[in-house]
Amino acid sequence: MGKPEILYNDAEPERSLLGSFIRSPHLLDEHGDLTASDFYHDAHQKIFQSIMARRASGVVDVMSVFTDLQARGWADDADATYLQQGYESYSSDCGLMVALIKRAALARRLVQISGALDRELRSPHRQPEATLDDFSGQLVELNSPERWKREVEL
């Protein structure tokens, strides 16, 4: 299934946040609930995974992240220049960037769930009650307090 084409796919906040994490890896401790899947762009998901891998080994900088991307065969998705530009466009308000990215991820997930729900309900043999049971767990998971424990007010 492809990613939904909605307005929640702005690359700049994502790149700015990734640049912040490269510049100041300790910020990852404050935003530990962020995951690669929260990022819309595939390249940003891969960069985030590389940042996390480098963090585990103790060194996070533009070249170490790029080297990790190369080792994983992902260097075509984000070259060193792209990483350096992200590093230079870092955000001074990571909390806001994380909140924006997480809200966009939530909106994308709701669109995915609503599309799947629509397809299920159009099935000639599907009962609405069974569909509700099947999808209610996904909605409860999206609304769990743990998911939003670090949410900031916008």
Coordinates of C-alpha atoms in Angstrom, one line a residue:
M1 CA 0.0 0.0 0.0
G2 CA 1.4 3.4 -1.0
K3 CA 1.7 6.4 1.3
P4 CA -1.3 8.6 1.4
E5 CA -1.0 11.8 -0.6
I6 CA -2.1 14.4 1.9
L7 CA -0.7 17.7 3.2
Y8 CA 1.2 16.1 6.0
N9 CA 4.4 15.4 4.1
D10 CA 6.5 18.6 4.4
A11 CA 10.1 17.6 4.1
E12 CA 11.6 20.7 5.8
P13 CA 10.5 20.1 9.4
E14 CA 11.7 16.5 9.1
R15 CA 15.1 17.5 7.7
S16 CA 15.4 20.3 10.3
L17 CA 14.7 17.9 13.1
L18 CA 17.2 15.3 11.8
G19 CA 19.8 18.1 11.5
S20 CA 19.1 18.9 15.1
F21 CA 19.7 15.3 16.1
I22 CA 23.0 15.1 14.2
R23 CA 24.1 18.4 15.7
S24 CA 23.0 17.6 19.3
P25 CA 22.4 13.8 19.7
H26 CA 21.5 14.3 23.4
L27 CA 18.1 15.7 22.1
L28 CA 17.2 12.1 21.2
D29 CA 16.9 11.4 24.9
E30 CA 14.2 14.0 25.2
H31 CA 12.3 12.7 22.2
G32 CA 12.8 9.0 22.6
D33 CA 9.2 8.1 21.6
L34 CA 9.9 9.2 18.0
T35 CA 10.3 6.4 15.5
A36 CA 11.4 6.1 11.9
S37 CA 7.8 5.5 10.8
D38 CA 6.9 8.9 12.1
F39 CA 8.8 10.4 9.2
Y40 CA 6.9 10.6 5.9
H41 CA 9.9 10.6 3.5
D42 CA 11.7 7.3 3.0
A43 CA 15.1 9.1 3.0
H44 CA 14.3 10.6 6.4
Q45 CA 13.3 7.3 7.8
K46 CA 16.6 5.9 6.8
I47 CA 18.6 8.8 8.1
F48 CA 16.8 8.5 11.4
Q49 CA 17.6 4.8 11.6
S50 CA 21.3 5.6 10.8
I51 CA 21.3 8.4 13.5
M52 CA 20.0 5.9 16.0
A53 CA 22.5 3.3 15.0
R54 CA 25.4 5.8 15.3
R55 CA 24.1 7.0 18.6
A56 CA 24.2 3.4 19.9
S57 CA 27.9 3.3 18.9
G58 CA 28.6 6.7 20.5
V59 CA 29.4 8.9 17.5
V60 CA 26.8 11.0 15.7
D61 CA 28.0 13.5 13.1
V62 CA 27.4 14.1 9.4
M63 CA 30.2 11.8 8.2
S64 CA 29.4 8.9 10.5
V65 CA 25.7 9.0 9.6
F66 CA 26.6 9.1 5.9
T67 CA 29.1 6.2 6.4
D68 CA 26.3 4.2 8.1
L69 CA 23.9 5.0 5.2
Q70 CA 26.6 3.8 2.7
A71 CA 27.1 0.6 4.7
R72 CA 23.3 -0.1 4.5
G73 CA 23.2 0.7 0.8
W74 CA 21.1 3.8 1.4
A75 CA 23.6 6.5 0.4
D76 CA 21.6 7.2 -2.8
D77 CA 18.7 8.4 -0.7
A78 CA 20.7 11.0 1.2
D79 CA 24.2 12.1 0.2
A80 CA 26.6 13.9 2.5
T81 CA 25.6 17.3 1.1
Y82 CA 21.9 16.7 1.9
L83 CA 22.9 15.7 5.5
Q84 CA 25.1 18.8 5.8
Q85 CA 22.3 21.0 4.7
G86 CA 20.0 19.4 7.3
Y87 CA 22.7 19.9 9.9
E88 CA 22.9 23.6 9.0
S89 CA 19.1 24.1 9.0
Y90 CA 18.6 22.6 12.5
S91 CA 15.6 23.6 14.6
S92 CA 16.0 25.4 17.9
D93 CA 12.6 24.1 18.9
C94 CA 12.8 20.3 18.7
G95 CA 9.7 19.9 20.8
L96 CA 7.6 21.7 18.3
M97 CA 9.2 19.9 15.4
V98 CA 8.6 16.5 17.1
A99 CA 4.9 17.5 17.8
L100 CA 4.4 18.5 14.2
I101 CA 5.9 15.3 12.8
K102 CA 4.0 13.1 15.2
R103 CA 0.7 14.8 14.4
A104 CA 1.4 14.4 10.7
A105 CA 2.2 10.7 11.3
L106 CA -1.1 10.4 13.2
A107 CA -3.0 12.0 10.4
R108 CA -1.4 9.8 7.8
R109 CA -2.2 6.7 9.9
L110 CA -5.9 7.8 10.3
V111 CA -6.1 8.3 6.5
Q112 CA -4.7 4.7 6.0
I113 CA -7.2 3.3 8.6
S114 CA -10.1 5.1 7.1
G115 CA -9.2 3.9 3.6
A116 CA -9.0 0.3 4.8
L117 CA -12.3 0.7 6.7
D118 CA -13.9 2.0 3.6
R119 CA -12.7 -0.9 1.5
E120 CA -13.9 -3.4 4.2
L121 CA -17.3 -1.9 4.4
R122 CA -17.7 -2.0 0.6
S123 CA -17.2 -5.8 0.7
P124 CA -20.6 -7.4 -0.1
H125 CA -20.2 -10.0 2.7
R126 CA -18.7 -7.8 5.4
Q127 CA -20.9 -7.0 8.5
P128 CA -20.4 -3.5 10.0
E129 CA -20.3 -4.9 13.5
A130 CA -17.4 -7.2 12.6
T131 CA -15.6 -4.3 10.9
L132 CA -16.0 -2.1 13.9
D133 CA -14.5 -4.8 16.1
D134 CA -11.6 -5.3 13.7
F135 CA -10.7 -1.6 13.5
S136 CA -11.5 -0.4 17.1
G137 CA -8.2 -1.9 18.3
Q138 CA -6.2 0.2 15.8
L139 CA -8.0 3.4 16.9
V140 CA -7.5 2.7 20.6
E141 CA -3.8 2.1 19.9
L142 CA -3.6 5.5 18.1
N143 CA -5.2 7.2 21.1
S144 CA -3.1 5.6 23.8
P145 CA -1.8 8.0 26.5
E146 CA 1.7 6.5 26.0
R147 CA 1.8 7.6 22.4
W148 CA 1.2 11.2 23.4
K149 CA 3.1 11.4 26.7
R150 CA 5.6 13.8 25.2
E151 CA 3.2 15.8 23.1
V152 CA 3.5 19.6 23.4
E153 CA 0.7 22.0 22.9
L154 CA 0.7 23.7 19.6

